[in-house]
């Protein structure tokens, strides 16, 4: 009943602006939605998955719970996104994991390896900032967030 067919000429921005939330598997449309103060139902994995306003979902009950939460929460604010992006910048690396990105980034193989080595060396024996964010094993932050999401996260 709430499904509408739209023109193929519609832009993602037009669709986002007319939505309550945006469902994505991954990709830039979710980030565009956050930048336009919309909540995101994230079915897959995206680097922005822990930003306020992103709801990790994997099934129909999860989608239902996320939509209920969204109706109770205010919009994603510019400050929410800025805080998250700043944190990502602070702990992020400039590099690539797959060869296909080598030419796109302009980072040599040697510089890429050095970046990763230096990062791992700096945090060896310590808890690296991204350890819990990237871990999806039982009991990890990601797994915990999937099981008991903050209603307004």
PDB file of C-alpha atoms in Angstrom:
ATOM      1  CA  UNK A   1       0.000   0.000   0.000  1.00  0.00           C
ATOM      2  CA  UNK A   2       2.892   2.422   0.618  1.00  0.00           C
ATOM      3  CA  UNK A   3       4.817   1.481  -2.510  1.00  0.00           C
ATOM      4  CA  UNK A   4       5.096   3.986  -5.332  1.00  0.00           C
ATOM      5  CA  UNK A   5       6.707   3.603  -8.723  1.00  0.00           C
ATOM      6  CA  UNK A   6       8.935   6.519  -9.615  1.00  0.00           C
ATOM      7  CA  UNK A   7      10.403   7.777 -12.823  1.00  0.00           C
ATOM      8  CA  UNK A   8      13.798   6.428 -13.827  1.00  0.00           C
ATOM      9  CA  UNK A   9      14.770  10.085 -14.200  1.00  0.00           C
ATOM     10  CA  UNK A  10      14.394  10.677 -10.437  1.00  0.00           C
ATOM     11  CA  UNK A  11      17.632  11.482  -8.638  1.00  0.00           C
ATOM     12  CA  UNK A  12      18.648   9.771  -5.425  1.00  0.00           C
ATOM     13  CA  UNK A  13      18.450  13.171  -3.709  1.00  0.00           C
ATOM     14  CA  UNK A  14      14.811  13.628  -4.764  1.00  0.00           C
ATOM     15  CA  UNK A  15      13.942  10.181  -3.448  1.00  0.00           C
ATOM     16  CA  UNK A  16      15.858  10.659  -0.197  1.00  0.00           C
ATOM     17  CA  UNK A  17      14.225  14.028   0.460  1.00  0.00           C
ATOM     18  CA  UNK A  18      10.747  12.493   0.129  1.00  0.00           C
ATOM     19  CA  UNK A  19      11.483   9.503   2.373  1.00  0.00           C
ATOM     20  CA  UNK A  20      11.303   8.839   6.109  1.00  0.00           C
ATOM     21  CA  UNK A  21      14.330   6.528   5.897  1.00  0.00           C
ATOM     22  CA  UNK A  22      16.474   4.872   3.254  1.00  0.00           C
ATOM     23  CA  UNK A  23      17.236   1.152   3.001  1.00  0.00           C
ATOM     24  CA  UNK A  24      20.590   0.187   1.499  1.00  0.00           C
ATOM     25  CA  UNK A  25      22.841  -2.826   1.276  1.00  0.00           C
ATOM     26  CA  UNK A  26      25.949  -0.621   1.305  1.00  0.00           C
ATOM     27  CA  UNK A  27      27.248   2.286  -0.682  1.00  0.00           C
ATOM     28  CA  UNK A  28      27.085   6.017  -0.989  1.00  0.00           C
ATOM     29  CA  UNK A  29      23.291   6.459  -0.983  1.00  0.00           C
ATOM     30  CA  UNK A  30      23.234   5.657   2.736  1.00  0.00           C
ATOM     31  CA  UNK A  31      25.826   8.348   3.403  1.00  0.00           C
ATOM     32  CA  UNK A  32      23.864  10.761   1.184  1.00  0.00           C
ATOM     33  CA  UNK A  33      20.766  10.005   3.287  1.00  0.00           C
ATOM     34  CA  UNK A  34      22.621  10.737   6.533  1.00  0.00           C
ATOM     35  CA  UNK A  35      23.854  14.019   5.044  1.00  0.00           C
ATOM     36  CA  UNK A  36      20.213  14.863   4.296  1.00  0.00           C
ATOM     37  CA  UNK A  37      19.135  14.099   7.913  1.00  0.00           C
ATOM     38  CA  UNK A  38      17.522  10.738   7.097  1.00  0.00           C
ATOM     39  CA  UNK A  39      17.897   7.483   8.977  1.00  0.00           C
ATOM     40  CA  UNK A  40      19.381   4.483   7.164  1.00  0.00           C
ATOM     41  CA  UNK A  41      18.357   0.832   7.317  1.00  0.00           C
ATOM     42  CA  UNK A  42      21.630  -0.921   6.560  1.00  0.00           C
ATOM     43  CA  UNK A  43      21.254  -4.503   5.379  1.00  0.00           C
ATOM     44  CA  UNK A  44      24.912  -5.138   4.519  1.00  0.00           C
ATOM     45  CA  UNK A  45      28.138  -3.500   5.597  1.00  0.00           C
ATOM     46  CA  UNK A  46      29.219   0.075   5.068  1.00  0.00           C
ATOM     47  CA  UNK A  47      32.053   2.037   6.618  1.00  0.00           C
ATOM     48  CA  UNK A  48      29.542   4.453   8.182  1.00  0.00           C
ATOM     49  CA  UNK A  49      27.564   1.686   9.948  1.00  0.00           C
ATOM     50  CA  UNK A  50      28.196   3.003  13.465  1.00  0.00           C
ATOM     51  CA  UNK A  51      27.042   6.550  12.767  1.00  0.00           C
ATOM     52  CA  UNK A  52      23.967   7.709  14.691  1.00  0.00           C
ATOM     53  CA  UNK A  53      20.963   7.188  12.455  1.00  0.00           C
ATOM     54  CA  UNK A  54      22.187   3.920  10.911  1.00  0.00           C
ATOM     55  CA  UNK A  55      20.126   0.903  11.932  1.00  0.00           C
ATOM     56  CA  UNK A  56      21.682  -2.498  11.221  1.00  0.00           C
ATOM     57  CA  UNK A  57      18.985  -4.892  10.041  1.00  0.00           C
ATOM     58  CA  UNK A  58      19.091  -8.450   8.774  1.00  0.00           C
ATOM     59  CA  UNK A  59      15.477  -9.621   8.806  1.00  0.00           C
ATOM     60  CA  UNK A  60      11.848  -8.445   8.785  1.00  0.00           C
ATOM     61  CA  UNK A  61      11.531  -8.155  12.584  1.00  0.00           C
ATOM     62  CA  UNK A  62      14.729  -6.083  12.598  1.00  0.00           C
ATOM     63  CA  UNK A  63      13.317  -3.782   9.919  1.00  0.00           C
ATOM     64  CA  UNK A  64      10.070  -3.425  11.862  1.00  0.00           C
ATOM     65  CA  UNK A  65      11.945  -2.560  15.063  1.00  0.00           C
ATOM     66  CA  UNK A  66      14.155  -0.062  13.229  1.00  0.00           C
ATOM     67  CA  UNK A  67      11.160   1.675  11.626  1.00  0.00           C
ATOM     68  CA  UNK A  68       9.462   1.926  15.025  1.00  0.00           C
ATOM     69  CA  UNK A  69      12.631   3.402  16.509  1.00  0.00           C
ATOM     70  CA  UNK A  70      12.971   5.893  13.676  1.00  0.00           C
ATOM     71  CA  UNK A  71       9.460   7.196  14.322  1.00  0.00           C
ATOM     72  CA  UNK A  72      10.469   7.885  17.951  1.00  0.00           C
ATOM     73  CA  UNK A  73      13.824   9.497  17.175  1.00  0.00           C
ATOM     74  CA  UNK A  74      14.556  12.872  15.738  1.00  0.00           C
ATOM     75  CA  UNK A  75      16.342  13.331  12.444  1.00  0.00           C
ATOM     76  CA  UNK A  76      20.045  12.745  12.053  1.00  0.00           C
ATOM     77  CA  UNK A  77      21.732  16.079  12.643  1.00  0.00           C
ATOM     78  CA  UNK A  78      24.692  17.680  10.906  1.00  0.00           C
ATOM     79  CA  UNK A  79      26.529  17.438  14.221  1.00  0.00           C
ATOM     80  CA  UNK A  80      25.908  13.653  14.403  1.00  0.00           C
ATOM     81  CA  UNK A  81      27.467  13.203  10.983  1.00  0.00           C
ATOM     82  CA  UNK A  82      30.351  15.600  11.640  1.00  0.00           C
ATOM     83  CA  UNK A  83      31.263  13.825  14.889  1.00  0.00           C
ATOM     84  CA  UNK A  84      31.259  10.456  13.151  1.00  0.00           C
ATOM     85  CA  UNK A  85      33.241  11.634  10.148  1.00  0.00           C
ATOM     86  CA  UNK A  86      35.820  13.293  12.389  1.00  0.00           C
ATOM     87  CA  UNK A  87      36.225  10.077  14.392  1.00  0.00           C
ATOM     88  CA  UNK A  88      36.584   8.080  11.168  1.00  0.00           C
ATOM     89  CA  UNK A  89      39.243  10.520   9.951  1.00  0.00           C
ATOM     90  CA  UNK A  90      41.130  10.240  13.244  1.00  0.00           C
ATOM     91  CA  UNK A  91      41.381   6.428  13.120  1.00  0.00           C
ATOM     92  CA  UNK A  92      41.351   5.843   9.371  1.00  0.00           C
ATOM     93  CA  UNK A  93      44.203   4.892   7.092  1.00  0.00           C
ATOM     94  CA  UNK A  94      44.970   6.013   3.587  1.00  0.00           C
ATOM     95  CA  UNK A  95      45.476   2.726   1.790  1.00  0.00           C
ATOM     96  CA  UNK A  96      43.792  -0.176   0.052  1.00  0.00           C
ATOM     97  CA  UNK A  97      43.266  -3.882   0.560  1.00  0.00           C
ATOM     98  CA  UNK A  98      42.549  -4.896  -3.026  1.00  0.00           C
ATOM     99  CA  UNK A  99      44.881  -4.337  -5.979  1.00  0.00           C
ATOM    100  CA  UNK A 100      42.117  -2.790  -8.069  1.00  0.00           C
ATOM    101  CA  UNK A 101      42.220   0.299  -5.839  1.00  0.00           C
ATOM    102  CA  UNK A 102      45.958   0.843  -6.269  1.00  0.00           C
ATOM    103  CA  UNK A 103      45.562   2.804  -9.487  1.00  0.00           C
ATOM    104  CA  UNK A 104      42.526   4.683  -8.177  1.00  0.00           C
ATOM    105  CA  UNK A 105      44.271   5.899  -5.030  1.00  0.00           C
ATOM    106  CA  UNK A 106      47.649   6.753  -6.540  1.00  0.00           C
ATOM    107  CA  UNK A 107      49.313   5.111  -3.518  1.00  0.00           C
ATOM    108  CA  UNK A 108      52.233   2.874  -4.442  1.00  0.00           C
ATOM    109  CA  UNK A 109      52.302  -0.729  -3.284  1.00  0.00           C
ATOM    110  CA  UNK A 110      55.319   0.051  -1.075  1.00  0.00           C
ATOM    111  CA  UNK A 111      53.672   3.098   0.547  1.00  0.00           C
ATOM    112  CA  UNK A 112      50.475   1.134   1.071  1.00  0.00           C
ATOM    113  CA  UNK A 113      52.328  -1.707   2.790  1.00  0.00           C
ATOM    114  CA  UNK A 114      54.270   0.770   4.941  1.00  0.00           C
ATOM    115  CA  UNK A 115      51.049   2.506   6.024  1.00  0.00           C
ATOM    116  CA  UNK A 116      49.509  -0.787   7.156  1.00  0.00           C
ATOM    117  CA  UNK A 117      52.734  -1.992   8.787  1.00  0.00           C
ATOM    118  CA  UNK A 118      53.164   1.279  10.700  1.00  0.00           C
ATOM    119  CA  UNK A 119      49.540   1.178  11.863  1.00  0.00           C
ATOM    120  CA  UNK A 120      49.777  -2.430  13.027  1.00  0.00           C
ATOM    121  CA  UNK A 121      53.163  -1.782  14.639  1.00  0.00           C
ATOM    122  CA  UNK A 122      51.799   1.220  16.539  1.00  0.00           C
ATOM    123  CA  UNK A 123      48.956  -0.835  17.996  1.00  0.00           C
ATOM    124  CA  UNK A 124      50.629  -4.218  18.461  1.00  0.00           C
ATOM    125  CA  UNK A 125      49.971  -5.433  21.964  1.00  0.00           C
ATOM    126  CA  UNK A 126      47.330  -2.749  22.398  1.00  0.00           C
ATOM    127  CA  UNK A 127      43.673  -2.571  21.563  1.00  0.00           C
ATOM    128  CA  UNK A 128      43.593  -0.861  18.165  1.00  0.00           C
ATOM    129  CA  UNK A 129      40.815   1.737  17.794  1.00  0.00           C
ATOM    130  CA  UNK A 130      39.012  -0.249  15.124  1.00  0.00           C
ATOM    131  CA  UNK A 131      39.296  -3.700  16.741  1.00  0.00           C
ATOM    132  CA  UNK A 132      35.787  -3.769  18.169  1.00  0.00           C
ATOM    133  CA  UNK A 133      34.229  -1.925  15.233  1.00  0.00           C
ATOM    134  CA  UNK A 134      35.468  -4.514  12.736  1.00  0.00           C
ATOM    135  CA  UNK A 135      34.882  -7.623  14.860  1.00  0.00           C
ATOM    136  CA  UNK A 136      31.586  -9.423  14.173  1.00  0.00           C
ATOM    137  CA  UNK A 137      32.231 -12.453  16.395  1.00  0.00           C
ATOM    138  CA  UNK A 138      29.752 -13.311  19.184  1.00  0.00           C
ATOM    139  CA  UNK A 139      29.987 -10.750  21.969  1.00  0.00           C
ATOM    140  CA  UNK A 140      31.645  -8.087  19.815  1.00  0.00           C
ATOM    141  CA  UNK A 141      30.324  -4.528  19.433  1.00  0.00           C
ATOM    142  CA  UNK A 142      28.896  -5.257  15.980  1.00  0.00           C
ATOM    143  CA  UNK A 143      27.192  -8.464  17.082  1.00  0.00           C
ATOM    144  CA  UNK A 144      25.925  -6.784  20.265  1.00  0.00           C
ATOM    145  CA  UNK A 145      24.556  -3.855  18.274  1.00  0.00           C
ATOM    146  CA  UNK A 146      22.683  -6.222  15.980  1.00  0.00           C
ATOM    147  CA  UNK A 147      21.081  -8.000  18.932  1.00  0.00           C
ATOM    148  CA  UNK A 148      20.307  -5.004  21.143  1.00  0.00           C
ATOM    149  CA  UNK A 149      20.309  -1.839  19.050  1.00  0.00           C
ATOM    150  CA  UNK A 150      19.994   1.562  20.629  1.00  0.00           C
ATOM    151  CA  UNK A 151      16.568   2.633  19.455  1.00  0.00           C
ATOM    152  CA  UNK A 152      17.939   5.931  18.181  1.00  0.00           C
ATOM    153  CA  UNK A 153      21.345   4.743  17.022  1.00  0.00           C
TER     154      UNK A 153
END
